[in-house]
Every structure is written in structure tokens, then in C-alpha cells.
Coordinates of C-alpha atoms and ligand atoms in Angstrom, one line a residue:
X4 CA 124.4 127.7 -26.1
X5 CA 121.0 129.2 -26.2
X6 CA 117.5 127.7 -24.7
X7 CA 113.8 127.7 -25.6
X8 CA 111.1 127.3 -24.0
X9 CA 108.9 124.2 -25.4
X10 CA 105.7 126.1 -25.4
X11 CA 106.8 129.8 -26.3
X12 CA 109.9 129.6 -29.0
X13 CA 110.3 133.3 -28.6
X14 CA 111.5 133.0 -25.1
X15 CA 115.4 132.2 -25.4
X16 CA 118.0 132.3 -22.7
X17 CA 121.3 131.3 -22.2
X18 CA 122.6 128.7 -20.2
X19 CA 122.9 130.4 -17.1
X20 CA 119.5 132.2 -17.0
X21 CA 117.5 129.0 -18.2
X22 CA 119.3 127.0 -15.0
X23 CA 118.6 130.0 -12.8
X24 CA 114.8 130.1 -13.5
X25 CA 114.0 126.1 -13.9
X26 CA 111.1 126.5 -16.3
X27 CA 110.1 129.5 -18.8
X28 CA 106.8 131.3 -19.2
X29 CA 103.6 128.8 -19.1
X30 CA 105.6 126.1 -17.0
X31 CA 107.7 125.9 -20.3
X32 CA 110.9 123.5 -20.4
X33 CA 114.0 125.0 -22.3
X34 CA 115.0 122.6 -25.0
X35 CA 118.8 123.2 -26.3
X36 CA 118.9 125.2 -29.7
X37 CA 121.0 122.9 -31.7
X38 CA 122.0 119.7 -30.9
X39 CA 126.3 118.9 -30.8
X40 CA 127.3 115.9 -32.1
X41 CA 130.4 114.5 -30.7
X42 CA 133.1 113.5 -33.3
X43 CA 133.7 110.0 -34.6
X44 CA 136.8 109.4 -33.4
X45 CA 135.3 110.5 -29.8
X46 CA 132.9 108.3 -29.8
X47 CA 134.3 105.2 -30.9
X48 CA 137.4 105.6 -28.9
X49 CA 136.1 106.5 -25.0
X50 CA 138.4 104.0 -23.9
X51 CA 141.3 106.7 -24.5
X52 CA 139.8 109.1 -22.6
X53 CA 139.6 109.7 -19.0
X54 CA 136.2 109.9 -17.2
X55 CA 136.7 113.4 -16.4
X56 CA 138.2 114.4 -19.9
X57 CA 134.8 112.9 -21.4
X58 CA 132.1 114.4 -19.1
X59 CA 133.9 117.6 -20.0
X60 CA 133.4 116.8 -23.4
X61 CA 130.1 115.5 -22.9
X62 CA 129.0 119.2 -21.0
X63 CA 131.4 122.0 -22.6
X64 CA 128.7 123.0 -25.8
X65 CA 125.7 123.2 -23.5
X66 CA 127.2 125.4 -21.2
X67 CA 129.6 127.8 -23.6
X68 CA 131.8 129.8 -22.6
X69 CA 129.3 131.2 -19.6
X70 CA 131.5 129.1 -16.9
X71 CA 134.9 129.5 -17.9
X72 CA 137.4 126.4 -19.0
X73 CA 139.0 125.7 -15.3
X74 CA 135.5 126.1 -13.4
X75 CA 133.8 123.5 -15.4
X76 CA 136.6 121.2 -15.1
X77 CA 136.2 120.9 -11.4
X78 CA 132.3 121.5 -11.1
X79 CA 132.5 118.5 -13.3
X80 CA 135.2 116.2 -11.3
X81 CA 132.9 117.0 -7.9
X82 CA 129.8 115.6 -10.1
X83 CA 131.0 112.5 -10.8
X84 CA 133.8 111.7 -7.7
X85 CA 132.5 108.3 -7.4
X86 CA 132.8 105.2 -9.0
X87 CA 129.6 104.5 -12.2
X88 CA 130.6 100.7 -12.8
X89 CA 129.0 99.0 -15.2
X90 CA 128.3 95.0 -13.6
X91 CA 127.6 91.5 -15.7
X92 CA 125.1 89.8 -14.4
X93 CA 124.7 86.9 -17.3
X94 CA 125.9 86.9 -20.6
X95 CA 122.8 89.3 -21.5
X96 CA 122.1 91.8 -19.0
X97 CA 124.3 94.2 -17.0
X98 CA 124.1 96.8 -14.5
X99 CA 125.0 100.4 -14.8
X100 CA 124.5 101.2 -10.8
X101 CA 124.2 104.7 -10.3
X102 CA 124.0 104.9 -6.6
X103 CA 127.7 105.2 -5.4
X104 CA 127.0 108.8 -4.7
X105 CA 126.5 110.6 -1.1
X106 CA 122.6 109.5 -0.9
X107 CA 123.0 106.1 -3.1
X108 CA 120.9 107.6 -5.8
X109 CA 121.3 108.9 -9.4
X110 CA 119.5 112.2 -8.5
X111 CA 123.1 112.8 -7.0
X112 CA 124.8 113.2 -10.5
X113 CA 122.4 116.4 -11.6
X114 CA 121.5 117.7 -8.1
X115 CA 125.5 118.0 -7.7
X116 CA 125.8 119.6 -11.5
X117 CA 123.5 121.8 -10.7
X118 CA 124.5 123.1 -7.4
X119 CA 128.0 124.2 -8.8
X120 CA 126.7 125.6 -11.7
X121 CA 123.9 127.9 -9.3
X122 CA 127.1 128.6 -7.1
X123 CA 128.9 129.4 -9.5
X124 CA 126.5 131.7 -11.5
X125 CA 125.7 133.7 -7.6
X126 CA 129.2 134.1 -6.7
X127 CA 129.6 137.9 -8.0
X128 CA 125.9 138.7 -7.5
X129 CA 124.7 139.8 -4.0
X130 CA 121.6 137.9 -4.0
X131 CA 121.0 134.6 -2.1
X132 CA 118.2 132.4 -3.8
X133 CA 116.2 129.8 -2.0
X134 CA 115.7 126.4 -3.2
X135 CA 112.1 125.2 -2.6
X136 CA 111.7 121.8 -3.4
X137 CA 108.7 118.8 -1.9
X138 CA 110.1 115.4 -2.2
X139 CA 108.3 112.1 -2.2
X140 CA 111.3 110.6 -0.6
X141 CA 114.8 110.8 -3.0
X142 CA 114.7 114.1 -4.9
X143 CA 115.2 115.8 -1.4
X144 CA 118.1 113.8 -0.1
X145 CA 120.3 114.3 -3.4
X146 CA 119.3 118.0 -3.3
X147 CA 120.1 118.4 0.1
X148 CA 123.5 116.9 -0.2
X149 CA 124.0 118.8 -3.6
X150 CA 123.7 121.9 -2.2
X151 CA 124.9 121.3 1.4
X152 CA 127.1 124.3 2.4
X153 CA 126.8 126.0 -1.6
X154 CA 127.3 130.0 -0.9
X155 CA 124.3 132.6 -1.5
X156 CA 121.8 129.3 -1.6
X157 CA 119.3 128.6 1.3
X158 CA 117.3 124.7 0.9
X159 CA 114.1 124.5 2.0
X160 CA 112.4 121.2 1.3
X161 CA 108.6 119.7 2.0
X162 CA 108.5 115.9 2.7
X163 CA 105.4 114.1 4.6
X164 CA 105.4 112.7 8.1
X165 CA 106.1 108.9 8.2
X166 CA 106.4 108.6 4.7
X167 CA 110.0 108.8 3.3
X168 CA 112.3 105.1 4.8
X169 CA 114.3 105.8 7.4
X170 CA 117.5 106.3 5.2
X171 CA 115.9 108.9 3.3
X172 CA 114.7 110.7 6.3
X173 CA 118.1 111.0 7.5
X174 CA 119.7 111.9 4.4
X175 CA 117.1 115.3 4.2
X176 CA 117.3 116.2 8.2
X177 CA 120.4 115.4 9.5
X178 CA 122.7 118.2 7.2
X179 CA 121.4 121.9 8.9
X180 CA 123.7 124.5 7.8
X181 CA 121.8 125.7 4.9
X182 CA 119.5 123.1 4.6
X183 CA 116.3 123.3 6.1
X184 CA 113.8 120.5 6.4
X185 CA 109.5 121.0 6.8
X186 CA 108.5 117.7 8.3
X187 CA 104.5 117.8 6.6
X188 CA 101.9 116.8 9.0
X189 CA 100.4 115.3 5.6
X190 CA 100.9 113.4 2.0
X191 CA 103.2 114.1 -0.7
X192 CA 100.7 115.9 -2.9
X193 CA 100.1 118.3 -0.2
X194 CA 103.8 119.3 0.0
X195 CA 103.6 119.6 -4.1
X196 CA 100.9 122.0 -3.6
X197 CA 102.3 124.2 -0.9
X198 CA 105.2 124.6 -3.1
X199 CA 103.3 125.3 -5.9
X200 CA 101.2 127.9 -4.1
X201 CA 104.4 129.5 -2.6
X202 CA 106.3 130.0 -6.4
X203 CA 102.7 131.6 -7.3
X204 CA 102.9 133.5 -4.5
X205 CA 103.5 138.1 -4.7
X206 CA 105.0 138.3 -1.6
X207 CA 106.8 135.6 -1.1
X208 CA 108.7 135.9 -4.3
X209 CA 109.8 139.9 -3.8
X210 CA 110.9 139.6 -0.6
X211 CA 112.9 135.8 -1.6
X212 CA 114.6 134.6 -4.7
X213 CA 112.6 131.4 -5.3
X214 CA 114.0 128.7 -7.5
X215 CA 112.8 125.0 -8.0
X216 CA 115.6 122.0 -8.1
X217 CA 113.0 119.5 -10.0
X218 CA 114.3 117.1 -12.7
X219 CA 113.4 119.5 -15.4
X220 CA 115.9 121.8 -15.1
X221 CA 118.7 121.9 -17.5
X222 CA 121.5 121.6 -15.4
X223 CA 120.1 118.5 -13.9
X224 CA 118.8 117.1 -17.0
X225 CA 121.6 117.4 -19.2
X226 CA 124.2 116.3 -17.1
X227 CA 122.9 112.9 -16.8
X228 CA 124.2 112.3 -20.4
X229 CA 127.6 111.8 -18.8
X230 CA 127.3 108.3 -17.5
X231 CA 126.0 106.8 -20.7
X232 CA 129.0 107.8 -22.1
X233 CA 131.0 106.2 -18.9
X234 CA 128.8 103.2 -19.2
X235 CA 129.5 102.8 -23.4
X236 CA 133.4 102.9 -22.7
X237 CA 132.9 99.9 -20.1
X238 CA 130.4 98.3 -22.5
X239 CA 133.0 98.8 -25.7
X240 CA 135.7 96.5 -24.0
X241 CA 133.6 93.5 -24.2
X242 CA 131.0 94.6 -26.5
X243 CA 130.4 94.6 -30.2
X244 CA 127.2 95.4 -31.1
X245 CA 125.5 98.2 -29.8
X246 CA 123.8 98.3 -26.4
X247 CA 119.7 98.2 -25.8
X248 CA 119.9 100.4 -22.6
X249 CA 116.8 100.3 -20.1
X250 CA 115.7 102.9 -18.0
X251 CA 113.5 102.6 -15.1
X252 CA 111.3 105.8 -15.6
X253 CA 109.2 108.4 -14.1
X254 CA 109.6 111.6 -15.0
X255 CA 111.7 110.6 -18.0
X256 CA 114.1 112.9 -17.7
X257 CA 117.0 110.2 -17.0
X258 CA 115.8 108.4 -20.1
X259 CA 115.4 111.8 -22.2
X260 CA 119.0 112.3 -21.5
X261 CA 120.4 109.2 -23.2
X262 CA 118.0 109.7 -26.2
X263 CA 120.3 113.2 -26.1
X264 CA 123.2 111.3 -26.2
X265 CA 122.0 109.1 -28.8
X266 CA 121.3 112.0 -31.1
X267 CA 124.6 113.2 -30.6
X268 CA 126.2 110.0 -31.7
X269 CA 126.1 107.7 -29.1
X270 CA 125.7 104.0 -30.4
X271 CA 122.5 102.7 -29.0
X272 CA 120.2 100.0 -30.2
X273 CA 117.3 100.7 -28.7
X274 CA 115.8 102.2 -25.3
X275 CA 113.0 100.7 -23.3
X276 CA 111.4 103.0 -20.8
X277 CA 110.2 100.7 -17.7
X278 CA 107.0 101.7 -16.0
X279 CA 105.3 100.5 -13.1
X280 CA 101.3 100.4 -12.8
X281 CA 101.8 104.0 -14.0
X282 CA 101.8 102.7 -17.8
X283 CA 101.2 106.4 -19.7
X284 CA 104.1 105.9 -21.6
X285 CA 103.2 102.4 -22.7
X286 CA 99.8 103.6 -23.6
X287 CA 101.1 106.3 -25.4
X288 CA 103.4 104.2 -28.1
X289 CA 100.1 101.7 -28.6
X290 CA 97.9 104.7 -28.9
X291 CA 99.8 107.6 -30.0
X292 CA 97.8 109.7 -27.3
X293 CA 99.8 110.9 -24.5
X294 CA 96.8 110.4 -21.6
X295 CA 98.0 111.6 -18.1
X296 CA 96.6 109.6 -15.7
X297 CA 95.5 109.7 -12.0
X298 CA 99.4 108.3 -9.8
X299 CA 99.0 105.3 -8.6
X300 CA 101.2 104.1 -5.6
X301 CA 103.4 101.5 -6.1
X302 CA 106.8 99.9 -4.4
X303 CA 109.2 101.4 -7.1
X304 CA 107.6 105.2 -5.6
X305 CA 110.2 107.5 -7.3
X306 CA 108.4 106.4 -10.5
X307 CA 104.8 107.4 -10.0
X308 CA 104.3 110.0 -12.4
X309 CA 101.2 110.2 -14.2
X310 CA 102.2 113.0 -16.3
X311 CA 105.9 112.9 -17.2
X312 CA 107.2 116.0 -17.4
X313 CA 110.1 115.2 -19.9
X314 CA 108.0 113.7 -22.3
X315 CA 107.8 117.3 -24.5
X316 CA 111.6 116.9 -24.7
X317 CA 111.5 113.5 -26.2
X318 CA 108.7 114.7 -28.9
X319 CA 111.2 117.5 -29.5
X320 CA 114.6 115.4 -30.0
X321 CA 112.1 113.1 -32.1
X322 CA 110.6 116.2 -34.4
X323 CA 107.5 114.6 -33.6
X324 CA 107.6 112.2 -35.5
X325 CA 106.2 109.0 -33.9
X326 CA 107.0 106.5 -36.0
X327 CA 110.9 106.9 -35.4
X328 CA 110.1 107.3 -31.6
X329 CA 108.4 104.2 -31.9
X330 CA 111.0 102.6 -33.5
X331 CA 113.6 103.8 -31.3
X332 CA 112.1 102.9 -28.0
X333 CA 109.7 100.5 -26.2
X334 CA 107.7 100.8 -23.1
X335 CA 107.0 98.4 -20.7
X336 CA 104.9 98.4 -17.3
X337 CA 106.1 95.9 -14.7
X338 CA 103.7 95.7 -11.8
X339 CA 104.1 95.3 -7.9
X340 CA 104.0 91.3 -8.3
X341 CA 106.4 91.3 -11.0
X342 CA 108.6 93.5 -9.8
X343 CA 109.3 91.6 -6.3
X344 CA 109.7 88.3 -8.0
X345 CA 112.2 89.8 -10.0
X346 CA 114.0 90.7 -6.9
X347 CA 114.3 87.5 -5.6
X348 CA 115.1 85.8 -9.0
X349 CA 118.1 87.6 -9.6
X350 CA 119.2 87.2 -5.9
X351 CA 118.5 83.7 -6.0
X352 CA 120.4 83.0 -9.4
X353 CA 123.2 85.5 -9.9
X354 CA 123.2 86.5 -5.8
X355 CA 122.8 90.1 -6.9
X356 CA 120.3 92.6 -5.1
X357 CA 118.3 94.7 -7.2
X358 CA 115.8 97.6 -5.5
X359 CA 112.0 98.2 -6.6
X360 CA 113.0 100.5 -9.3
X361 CA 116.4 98.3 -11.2
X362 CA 113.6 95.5 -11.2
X363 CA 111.2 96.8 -12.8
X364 CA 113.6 97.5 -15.8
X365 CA 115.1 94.3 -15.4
X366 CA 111.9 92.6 -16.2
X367 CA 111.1 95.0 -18.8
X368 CA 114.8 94.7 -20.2
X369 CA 114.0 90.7 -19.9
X370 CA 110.6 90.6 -21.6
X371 CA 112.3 93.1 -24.6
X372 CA 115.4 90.4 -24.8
X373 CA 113.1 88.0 -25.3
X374 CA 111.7 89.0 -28.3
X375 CA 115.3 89.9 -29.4
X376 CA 117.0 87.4 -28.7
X377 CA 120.6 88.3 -30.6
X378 CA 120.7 91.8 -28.7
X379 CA 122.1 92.3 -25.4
X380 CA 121.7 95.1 -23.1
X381 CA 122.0 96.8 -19.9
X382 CA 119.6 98.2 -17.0
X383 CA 120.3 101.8 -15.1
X384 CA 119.9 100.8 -11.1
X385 CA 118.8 104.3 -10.5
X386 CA 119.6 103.6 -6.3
X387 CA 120.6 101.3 -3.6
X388 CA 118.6 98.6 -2.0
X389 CA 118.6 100.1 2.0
X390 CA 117.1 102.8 0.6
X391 CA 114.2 100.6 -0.2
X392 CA 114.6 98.0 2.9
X393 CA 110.9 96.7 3.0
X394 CA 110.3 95.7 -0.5
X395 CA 113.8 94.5 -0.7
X396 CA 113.3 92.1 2.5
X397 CA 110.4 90.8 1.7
X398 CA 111.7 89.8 -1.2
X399 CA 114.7 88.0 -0.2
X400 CA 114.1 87.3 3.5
X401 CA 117.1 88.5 4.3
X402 CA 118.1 91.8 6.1
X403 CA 119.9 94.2 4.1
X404 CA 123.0 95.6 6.1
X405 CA 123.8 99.5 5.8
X406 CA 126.8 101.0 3.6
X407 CA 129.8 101.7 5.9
X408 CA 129.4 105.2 4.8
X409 CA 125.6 105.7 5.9
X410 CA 126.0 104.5 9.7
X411 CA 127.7 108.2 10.4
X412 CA 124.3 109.7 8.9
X413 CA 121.8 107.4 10.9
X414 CA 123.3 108.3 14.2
X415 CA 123.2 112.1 13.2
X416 CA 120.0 113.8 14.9
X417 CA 117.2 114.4 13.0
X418 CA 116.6 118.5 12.8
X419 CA 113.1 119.0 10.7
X420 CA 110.5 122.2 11.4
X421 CA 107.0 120.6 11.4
X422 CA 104.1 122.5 9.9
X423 CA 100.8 121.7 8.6
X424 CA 99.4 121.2 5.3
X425 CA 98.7 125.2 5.8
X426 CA 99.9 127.6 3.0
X427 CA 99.3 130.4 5.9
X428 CA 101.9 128.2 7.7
X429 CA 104.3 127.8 5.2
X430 CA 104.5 131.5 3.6
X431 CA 105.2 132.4 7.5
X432 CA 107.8 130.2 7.9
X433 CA 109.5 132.3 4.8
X434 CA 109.3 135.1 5.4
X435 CA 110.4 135.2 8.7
X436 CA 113.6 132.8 7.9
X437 CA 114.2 135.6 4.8
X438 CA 114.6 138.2 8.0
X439 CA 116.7 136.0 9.9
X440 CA 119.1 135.9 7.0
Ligands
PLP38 C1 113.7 109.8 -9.7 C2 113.9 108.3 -9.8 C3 113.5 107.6 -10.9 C4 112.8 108.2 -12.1 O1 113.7 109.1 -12.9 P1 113.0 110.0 -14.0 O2 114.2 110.8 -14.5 O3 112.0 110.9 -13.3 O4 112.4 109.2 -15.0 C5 113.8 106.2 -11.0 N1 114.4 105.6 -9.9 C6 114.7 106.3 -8.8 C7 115.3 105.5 -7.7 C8 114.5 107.7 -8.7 O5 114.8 108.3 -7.6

């Protein structure tokens, strides 16, 4: 399969260059060059295959013959070695909970893909890239663990000082090995900026191999097809009609990869993208204007975008045509009110705990549901509630006890290198750890 870059269609790469490099010229996203449908019988019958058998399938056109039969098969079972259930929680609305995985998010799903594939793809070559990433609090954590230990690949990643939970902080400082945290004496846009600066950067990038594990590259965007085809073979044993699926959104690239699916042939009714107070997307299907907006900060955090990246992608799948798009999905915002209410609603009816972000598209899913009232549908819960203990306690009043399999983490020691917002600071930092290597 061959790539193009969104804003320069004369710049095509395979699948292995485009999820080296991230982006192409101009910031460009690669965009697949044809889109595979999957067959009929495929499709209708997932219930015959195994999970494995059908994230193969779901993966094996984008990626060609460029990792060979065997390779994918297991970079694949180590993507998705934990459980994707799909939970009823009343006759209308269930939960696909994505957050089984080593840091209870779905970042976990592509940051794993995509490690494997990198791995992979450096084994025979005698360079070792560096991953520079800045993380508002999640991203990190899933790259971290994605790439923990993955040969020829040093992790560096940016997150402020006394702004990431406690859960999250452990899950980006407690690894070492190859993973290195900078502990920012300053705010999440300041890390963005330093990594920005340091990708811009001569002399940085010839002495280092500099790559970028953000949601917009393909090997963590397209991989997240795989569980809405795991969540339509749990939805086809109860099921008849077709599923509206929300998605609690941000950078839309989660979304952007089940509107993949759904051009392939997946049965979906509709898609609602659920927004916090950063309502672009709303504004854009009332308006037809795509205005990015000033981030506002909100409890759902992961989600506050004001210019989502993956938007070109949808346009793209869509051929620009916004009537269909606007047929084919809604947008919601859910503010901070809302969303906590809905937290404590669903505990209080159905006893089930939702975080900031699987609210807000449980009250978006609930406001569309509404209006439909014959269709049925389901929510992605995009992480687990300790990762998000305030918001979640001050919604229910009741303390939220850590996963078995976290307690090992938060008694690890944290091990960060704290710098300042300084690009002087940081560019040091690099190149003296590229000497050490
Ligand atoms: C990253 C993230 C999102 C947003 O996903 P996008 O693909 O950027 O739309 C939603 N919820 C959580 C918990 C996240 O970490």
C-alpha cells in the first residue's frame, strides 16, 4: 500500500517510510491510496473468526507485503493481548471499554502497533531513532509502555510538573531502560513547543534520528480500526440493526478510524463525535467552516484540541463532500456540568463508573438516542476511571480503588530529568544523551 501526503499528492511513500517519518512535507498527513473493502461474507460473519484472525485481516492491505506474513501475525497478537469487551448497560447503550491495556487507555492499541512495526522496520538498519514526544498526561504513558525495551528506539518525552494524576505520572517515570522522562518546570504548551523547536532544529536532527509518536501517524491511526471490528462481532450476537457508535473525540483520529472501517464495509448507522467545551467540530457541521479555536481546559483533558488534526482525513474519506459527512455523523459538546452529572447518573442507576471522557459521549450518545428513539448504540470508554480520580470522586463520593495490576507501578520510583521551559536546555540534554549512546 502506498501513502500521500494530504497537502502535496506528489509525495508518496510506502507503508514503512510514511510510519517512519510521522508526517510528510508541510506537516502533511499520509492518507492511504485506495481504500480495501473487506468481503461480505467477512463482514457479516465475525463471529467465525478469531480476534486475532480479524485484526490480521483488518491490517494485512495497509501494510503489504513490507512486514512479512509471520511478523504481522504476532506484532498484531501483542497489540491486542487483552480483553476489548463490549458491556450492556440498558437496553440502549453499551460500552466498548478500551482501557484493559498496560496504562488503561486506548492510546495502548496504536502506541503498541506502532512500536512493533518501528522495531521491526530498524531491525536490519544500524540506526537507532529517538522518539520525542510532549504529553498532556495519556499519550506519554501508552508510548512509554509501547515502546518499553523496543531495540534501536530511545523515548524521550516532555510532560509538565504537577500536572499529569498521579497514575499517569507513574506510568511515564517509573519504566527507565530506554525510556526517558523531562519532568517540565512549566505547562503543557511549553513542552509542545520545545518539541516542536527541537524537530525544527539543524543540529539536533543530524546528529539524532528524530521521530514523533503523535496520533497522526499511520501505524497508530490505522490500527485502531481493529476493535470496531471486535466490538461489531460482540454487537452481532444480540444485535440486528446496525450500531450508532460514539466516540469521545479530540484529535479525531480514534473516530477517523471507524469512519475507515465504515468505508470498508463495516455496518454502522451513524457516528457522533462527543466534544467537550472545545465544540470546533460541532461548529463545523452547523457552519460548514472548520474554525480552530483557542483550547480550553476542561475535566475530560485528553480532548482539548482546538484544531483536530485528523479532521483532513475525514474530508478525505468523505471526498469533501459535506452533505454526506453531515449525514453520516453528528457532533455534540458536553460541558464540565454535564459531563459529571453523567458520571453520577450512570453510577447511581446501572452502578457503572464512567471517567470524564466515556461521559461526555454518553451524554452526547444520550441526547442523539433521543431524537432516535428506534436506534441503539454504543460509547468507546477511551480509559479507566483511577486515571481520572478527582473528577471521578467528586462525582460519586466514593474512592476509586486501584487495578491489582497498577499497585506494582505506584510503588516503583519515579526517575524523571527536570529542565526548564529552555530550548537551550533541552537541545543539551540531546545531544549529550546521543554521545552517551
Ligand atoms: C487521546 C484521548 C482521547 C481523544 O482521542 P482522539 O483520537 O485524539 O480523538 C479521548 N479520550 C482519552 C482518554 C484520550 O486519551
Amino acid at each position: 500500500m502506498n501513502y500521500y501526503n494530504l497537502k502535496d499528492k506528489q509525495e508518496v511513500v510506502n507503508f514503512k517510510t510514511a510510519s517512519i517519518k510521522g508526517q510528510g512535507k508541510e506537516k502533511g498527513l499520509f492518507f492511504p491510496e485506495n481504500i480495501p473493502l473487506f468481503e461480505k461474507d467477512f463482514i457479516e460473519n465475525l463471529n467465525h473468526f478469531s480476534d486475532e484472525e480479524i485484526a490480521f485481516h483488518c491490517m494485512r492491505d495497509f501494510v503489504s507485503d513490507e512486514i512479512p506474513e509471520e511478523e504481522l501475525r504476532k506484532i498484531i497478537s501483542e497489540t491486542i493481548s487483552f480483553e476489548i469487551p463490549l458491556k450492556k448497560i440498558n437496553d440502549k447503550i453499551s460500552v466498548l471499554e478500551l482501557f484493559h491495556g498496560p496504562t488503561l487507555a486506548f492510546k495502548d492499541i496504536g502506541a503498541r502497533f506502532m512500536s512493533r512495526c518501528l522495531s521491526y522496520f530498524l531491525k536490519n538498519e544500524n540506526k537507532k531513532i529517538t522518539v520525542l514526544v510532549a504529553t498532556s498526561g495519556d499519550t506519554g504513558g501508552a508510548v512509554a509502555h509501547g515502546f518499553y525495551k523496543a531495540d534501536g528506539i530511545e523515548v524521550v518525552i516532555l510532560y509538565p510538573e504537577n500536572r499529569v494524576s498521579a497514575v499517569q505520572e507513574k506510568q511515564l517515570t517509573a519504566l527507565g531502560e530506554n525510556i526517558t522522562a523531562l519532568e517540565i518546570n512549566g505547562s503543557f504548551d511549553d513542552c509542545q513547543n520545545l518539541v516542536k523547536q527541537a524537530f525544527s532544529d539543524d543540529e539536533i536532527n543530524s546528529a539524532l534520528f528524530l521521530t514523533s509518536a503523535n496520533s497522526i501517524n499511520i501505524a497508530r491511526w490505522l490500527p485502531q480500526q481493529i476493535y470496531y471490528l471486535l466490538a461489531l462481532k460482540q454487537w452481532q450476537k444480540t444485535e440486528e440493526n446496525h450500531p450508532v457508535i460514539c466516540v469521545p473525540s479530540g484529535n479525531f483520529g480514534n473516530i477517523c478510524a471507524g469512519i475507515l472501517a465504515y468505508f470498508r464495509g463495516l455496518p454502522v448507522e451513524h457516528f457522533i463525535a462527543a466534544c467537550n467545551a472545545n465544540d470546533i467540530f460541532p461548529d463545523y457541521l452547523k457552519t460548514q467552516v472548520l474554525k480552530p479555536k483557542k483550547t480550553a481546559a476542561t475535566l475530560s483533558n485528553a480532548m482539548d484540541v482546538g484544531n483536530p488534526s485528523n479532521f483532513v482525513r475525514i474530508l478525505e474519506l468523505f471526498h469533501h463532500q459535506f452533505n454526506d459527512l453531515k449525514n453520516k455523523i453528528s457532533g455534540y459538546s458536553v460541558n464540565d456540568e454535564e459531563t459529571l452529572k453523567t458520571i453520577a447518573k450512570v453510577y447511581d442507576q446501572y452502578d457503572y463508573i464512567l471517567e470524564p471522557h466515556g461521559a461526555v459521549a454518553y451524554a452526547a450518545l444520550e441526547r442523539y438516542l433521543g431524537k432516535n428513539p428506534d436506534r441503539k448504540g454504543f460509547i468507546l470508554e477511551t480509559a479507566h476511571p483511577v486515571k481520572f480520580p478527582e473528577a471521578v470522586e467528586s462525582a460519586i463520593h466514593v474512592k476509586i480503588t486501584i487495578p491489582d495490576s497498577l499497585e506494582d507501578l505506584m510503588n516503583q520510583e519515579k526517575k524523571t530529568v527536570k529542565i526548564n521551559p529552555d530550548f537551550k536546555e533541552l537541545k543539551r540534554f540531546l545531544l549529550n544523551k546521543n554521545k552517551n549512546l
